[in-house]
mmCIF file of C-alpha atoms in Angstrom:
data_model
loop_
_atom_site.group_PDB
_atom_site.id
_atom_site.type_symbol
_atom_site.label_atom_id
_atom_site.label_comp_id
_atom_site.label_asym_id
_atom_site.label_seq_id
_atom_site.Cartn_x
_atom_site.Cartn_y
_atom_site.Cartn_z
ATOM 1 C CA UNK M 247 24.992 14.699 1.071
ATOM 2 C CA UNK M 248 27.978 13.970 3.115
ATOM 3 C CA UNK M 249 29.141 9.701 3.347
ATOM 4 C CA UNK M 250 29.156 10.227 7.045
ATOM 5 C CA UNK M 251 25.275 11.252 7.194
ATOM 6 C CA UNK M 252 22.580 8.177 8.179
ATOM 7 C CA UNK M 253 19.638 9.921 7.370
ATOM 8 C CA UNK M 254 17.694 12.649 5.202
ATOM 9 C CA UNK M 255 14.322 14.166 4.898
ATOM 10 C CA UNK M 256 13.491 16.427 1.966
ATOM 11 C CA UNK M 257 9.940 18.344 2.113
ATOM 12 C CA UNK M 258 9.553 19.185 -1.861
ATOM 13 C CA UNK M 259 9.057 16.381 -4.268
ATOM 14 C CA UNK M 260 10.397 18.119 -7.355
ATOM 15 C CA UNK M 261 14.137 19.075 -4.938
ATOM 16 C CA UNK M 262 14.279 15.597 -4.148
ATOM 17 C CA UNK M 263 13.271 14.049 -7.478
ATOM 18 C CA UNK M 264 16.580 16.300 -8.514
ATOM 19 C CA UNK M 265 18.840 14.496 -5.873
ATOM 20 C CA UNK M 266 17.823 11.461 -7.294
ATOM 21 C CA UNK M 267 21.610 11.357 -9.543
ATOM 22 C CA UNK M 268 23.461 11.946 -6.538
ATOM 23 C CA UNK M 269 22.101 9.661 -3.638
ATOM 24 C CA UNK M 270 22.169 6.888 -6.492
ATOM 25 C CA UNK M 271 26.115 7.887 -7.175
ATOM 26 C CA UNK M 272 26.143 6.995 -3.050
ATOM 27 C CA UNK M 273 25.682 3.440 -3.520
ATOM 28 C CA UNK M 274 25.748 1.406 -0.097
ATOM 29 C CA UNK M 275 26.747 4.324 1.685
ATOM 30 C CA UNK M 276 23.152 6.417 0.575
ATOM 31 C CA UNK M 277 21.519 7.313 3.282
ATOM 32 C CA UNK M 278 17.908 6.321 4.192
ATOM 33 C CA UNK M 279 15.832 9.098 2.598
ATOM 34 C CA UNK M 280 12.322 10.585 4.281
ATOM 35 C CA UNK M 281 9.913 12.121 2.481
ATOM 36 C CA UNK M 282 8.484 14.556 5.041
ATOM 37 C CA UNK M 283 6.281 16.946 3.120
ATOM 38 C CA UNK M 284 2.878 17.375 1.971
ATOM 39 C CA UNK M 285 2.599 14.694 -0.656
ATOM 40 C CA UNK M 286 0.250 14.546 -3.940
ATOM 41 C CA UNK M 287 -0.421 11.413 -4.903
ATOM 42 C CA UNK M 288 0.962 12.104 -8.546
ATOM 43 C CA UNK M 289 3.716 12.682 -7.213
ATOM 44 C CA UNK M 290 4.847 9.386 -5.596
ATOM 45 C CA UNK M 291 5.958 7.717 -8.873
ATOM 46 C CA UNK M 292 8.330 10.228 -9.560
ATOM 47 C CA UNK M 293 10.098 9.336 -5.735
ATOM 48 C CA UNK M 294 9.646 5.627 -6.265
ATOM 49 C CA UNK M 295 13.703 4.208 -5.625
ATOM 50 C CA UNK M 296 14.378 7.674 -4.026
ATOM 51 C CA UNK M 297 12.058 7.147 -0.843
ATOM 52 C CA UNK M 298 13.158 4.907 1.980
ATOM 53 C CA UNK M 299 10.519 6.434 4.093
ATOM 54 C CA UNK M 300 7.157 7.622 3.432
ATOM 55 C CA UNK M 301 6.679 10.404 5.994
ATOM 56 C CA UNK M 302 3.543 12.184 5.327
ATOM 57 C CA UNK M 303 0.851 9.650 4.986
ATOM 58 C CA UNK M 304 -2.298 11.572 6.167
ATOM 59 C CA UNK M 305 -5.066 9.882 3.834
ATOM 60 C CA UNK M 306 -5.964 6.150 2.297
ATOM 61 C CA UNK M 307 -5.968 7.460 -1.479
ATOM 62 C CA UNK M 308 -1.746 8.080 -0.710
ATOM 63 C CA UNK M 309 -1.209 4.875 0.935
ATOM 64 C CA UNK M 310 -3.002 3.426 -1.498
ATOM 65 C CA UNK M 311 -0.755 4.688 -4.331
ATOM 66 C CA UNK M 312 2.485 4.115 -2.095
ATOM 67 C CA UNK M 313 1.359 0.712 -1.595
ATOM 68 C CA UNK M 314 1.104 0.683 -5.709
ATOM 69 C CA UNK M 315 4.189 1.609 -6.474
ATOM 70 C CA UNK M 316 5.830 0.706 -3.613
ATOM 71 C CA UNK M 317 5.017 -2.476 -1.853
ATOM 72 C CA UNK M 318 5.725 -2.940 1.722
ATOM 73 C CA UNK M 319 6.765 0.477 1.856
ATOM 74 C CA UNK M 320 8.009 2.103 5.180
ATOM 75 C CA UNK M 321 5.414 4.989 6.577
ATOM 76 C CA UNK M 322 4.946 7.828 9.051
ATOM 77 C CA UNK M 323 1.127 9.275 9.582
ATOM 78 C CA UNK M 324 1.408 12.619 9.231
ATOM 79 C CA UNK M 325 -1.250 13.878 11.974
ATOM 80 C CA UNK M 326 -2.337 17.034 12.905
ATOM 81 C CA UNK M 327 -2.317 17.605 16.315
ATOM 82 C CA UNK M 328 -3.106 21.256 16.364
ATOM 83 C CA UNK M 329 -6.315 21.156 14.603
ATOM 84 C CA UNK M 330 -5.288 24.126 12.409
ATOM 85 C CA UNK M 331 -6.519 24.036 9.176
ATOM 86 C CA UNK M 332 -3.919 24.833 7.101
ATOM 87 C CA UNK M 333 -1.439 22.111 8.507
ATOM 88 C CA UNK M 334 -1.460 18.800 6.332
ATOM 89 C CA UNK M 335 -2.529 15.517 8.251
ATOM 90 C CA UNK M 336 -4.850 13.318 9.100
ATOM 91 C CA UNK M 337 -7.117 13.660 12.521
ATOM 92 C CA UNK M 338 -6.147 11.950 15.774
ATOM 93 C CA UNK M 339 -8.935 10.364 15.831
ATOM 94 C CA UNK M 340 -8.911 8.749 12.153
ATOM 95 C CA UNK M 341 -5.251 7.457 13.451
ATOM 96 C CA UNK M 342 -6.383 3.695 14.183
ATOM 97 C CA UNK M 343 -8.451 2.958 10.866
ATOM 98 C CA UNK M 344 -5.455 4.789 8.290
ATOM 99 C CA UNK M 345 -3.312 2.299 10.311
ATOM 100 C CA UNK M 346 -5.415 -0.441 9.373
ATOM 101 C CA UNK M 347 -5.670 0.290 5.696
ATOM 102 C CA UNK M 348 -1.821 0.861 5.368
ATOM 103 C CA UNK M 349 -1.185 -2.484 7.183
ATOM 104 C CA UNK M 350 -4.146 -4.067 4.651
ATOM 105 C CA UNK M 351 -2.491 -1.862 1.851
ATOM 106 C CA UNK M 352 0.676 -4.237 3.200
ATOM 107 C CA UNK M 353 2.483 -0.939 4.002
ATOM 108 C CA UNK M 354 4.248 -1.134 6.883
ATOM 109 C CA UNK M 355 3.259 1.960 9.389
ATOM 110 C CA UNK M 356 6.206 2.611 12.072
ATOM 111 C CA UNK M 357 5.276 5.790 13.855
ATOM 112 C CA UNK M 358 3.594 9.468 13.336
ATOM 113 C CA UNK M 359 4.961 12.509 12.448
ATOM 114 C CA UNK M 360 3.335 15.797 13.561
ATOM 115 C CA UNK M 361 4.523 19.291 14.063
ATOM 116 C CA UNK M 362 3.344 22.042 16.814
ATOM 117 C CA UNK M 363 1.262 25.089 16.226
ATOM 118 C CA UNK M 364 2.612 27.889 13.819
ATOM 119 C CA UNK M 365 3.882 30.609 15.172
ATOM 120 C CA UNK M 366 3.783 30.356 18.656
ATOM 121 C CA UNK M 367 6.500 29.955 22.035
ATOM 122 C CA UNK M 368 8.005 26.594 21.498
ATOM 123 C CA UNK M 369 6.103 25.621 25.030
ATOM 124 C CA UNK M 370 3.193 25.727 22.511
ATOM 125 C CA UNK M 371 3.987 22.698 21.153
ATOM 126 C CA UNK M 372 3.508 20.381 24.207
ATOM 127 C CA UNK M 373 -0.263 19.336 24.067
ATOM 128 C CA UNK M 374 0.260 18.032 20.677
ATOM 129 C CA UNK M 375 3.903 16.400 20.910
ATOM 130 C CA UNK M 376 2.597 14.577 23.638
ATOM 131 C CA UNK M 377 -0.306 13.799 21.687
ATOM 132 C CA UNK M 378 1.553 12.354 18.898
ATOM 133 C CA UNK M 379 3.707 10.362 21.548
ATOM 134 C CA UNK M 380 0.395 8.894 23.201
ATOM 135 C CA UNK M 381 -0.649 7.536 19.656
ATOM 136 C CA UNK M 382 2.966 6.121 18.910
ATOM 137 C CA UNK M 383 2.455 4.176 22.113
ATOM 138 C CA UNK M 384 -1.292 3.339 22.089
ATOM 139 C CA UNK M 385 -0.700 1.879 18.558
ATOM 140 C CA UNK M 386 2.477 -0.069 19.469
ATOM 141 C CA UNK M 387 4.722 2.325 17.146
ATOM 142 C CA UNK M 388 8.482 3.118 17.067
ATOM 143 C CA UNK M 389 8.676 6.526 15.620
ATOM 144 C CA UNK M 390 7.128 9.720 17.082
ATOM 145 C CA UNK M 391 8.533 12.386 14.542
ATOM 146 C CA UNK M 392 8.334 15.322 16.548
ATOM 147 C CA UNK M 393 9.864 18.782 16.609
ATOM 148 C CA UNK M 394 12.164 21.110 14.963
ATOM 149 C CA UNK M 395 14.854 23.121 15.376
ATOM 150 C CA UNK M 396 12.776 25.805 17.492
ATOM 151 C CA UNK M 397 10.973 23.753 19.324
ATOM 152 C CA UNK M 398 14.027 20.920 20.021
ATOM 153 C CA UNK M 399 13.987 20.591 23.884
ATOM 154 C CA UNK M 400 9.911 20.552 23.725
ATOM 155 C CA UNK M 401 10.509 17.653 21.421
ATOM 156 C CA UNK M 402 12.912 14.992 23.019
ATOM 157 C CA UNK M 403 10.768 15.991 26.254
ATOM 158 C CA UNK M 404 7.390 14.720 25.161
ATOM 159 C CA UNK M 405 8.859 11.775 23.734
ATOM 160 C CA UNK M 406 10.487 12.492 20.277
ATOM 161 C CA UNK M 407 12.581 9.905 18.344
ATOM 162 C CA UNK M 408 13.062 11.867 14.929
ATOM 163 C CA UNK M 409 13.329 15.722 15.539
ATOM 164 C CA UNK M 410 13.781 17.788 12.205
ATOM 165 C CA UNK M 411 17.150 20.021 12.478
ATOM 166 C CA UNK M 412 17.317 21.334 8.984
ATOM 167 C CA UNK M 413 17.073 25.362 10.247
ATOM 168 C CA UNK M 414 20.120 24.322 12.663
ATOM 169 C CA UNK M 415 21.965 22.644 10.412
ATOM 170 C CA UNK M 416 21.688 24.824 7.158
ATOM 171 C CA UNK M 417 19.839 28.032 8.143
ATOM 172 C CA UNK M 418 16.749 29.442 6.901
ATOM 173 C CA UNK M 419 15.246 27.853 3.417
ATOM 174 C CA UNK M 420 15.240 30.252 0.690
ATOM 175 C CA UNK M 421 11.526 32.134 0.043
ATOM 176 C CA UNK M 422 10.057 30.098 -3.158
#
């Protein structure tokens, strides 16, 4: 983590759990930390003091233990906008009532974060990115967390505040 960097997100609990030492070491110049993978809810108490922002709220039972452990927590809905099954995230159209229960939870919900079909052109990705950006606005959000490093221009097009550069930044992720 370099002093000049504002913001991270980390996709694996137990890598960021790990980092925990050396964003602490950081002090006031730590940056603000997103969690932005699928989450268990087991896991969240590990990441409590880690996590400035909980990206991948897709379901009440995790903003419930957020909330928990967490109080007035900052949150993304993870939604997905493809409709393919093996993506993480709630439906569109479940968007308005997990709002509700994170705001009733006392979480604070500032945008959604969804990411575009696997697999295909980065054009691909438009339908849903614009989507997400429809629900940012309809819900009076700040943060539509969309894109990545392939699909970057798609992104910031449709809307995108947050777009996840970790592939452009420090190359492919190692196979686990």
């Amino acid at each position: 983590v370099d002093a000049g960097c504002t913001s991270i997100g980390e996709n694996y609990a137990q890598e960021l759990a790990t980092k925990r030492t050396v964003l602490e070491r950081l002090g006031d110049r730590r940056p603000t930390v997103s969690f932005i993978g699928h989450l268990q809810s087991n896991k969240v108490r590990q990441l409590v003091g880690v996590v400035d922002v909980w990206a991948t709220v897709d379901r009440s039972s995790l903003a419930a233990e957020i909330a928990k452990r967490s109080p007035e927590a900052r949150v993304l809905l993870q939604v997905n906008v493809t409709g393919e099954p093996q993506k993480a995230g709630c439906r569109p159209s479940e968007v308005t009532d997990l709002i509700d229960r994170c705001r009733d939870l006392g979480l604070a919900v500032d945008g959604v974060l969804a990411m575009g079909p696997t697999g295909d052109t980065p054009a691909a990705a438009r339908p849903g990115f614009e989507l997400a950006r429809r629900l940012v606005d309809e819900h009076g959000l700040t943060v539509c967390s969309v894109g990545m490093t392939a699909d970057l221009e798609v992104a910031v097009a449709a809307g995108s505040t947050q777009v996840r550069l970790g592939t452009a930044l420090f190359g492919p992720r190692p196979g686990r």
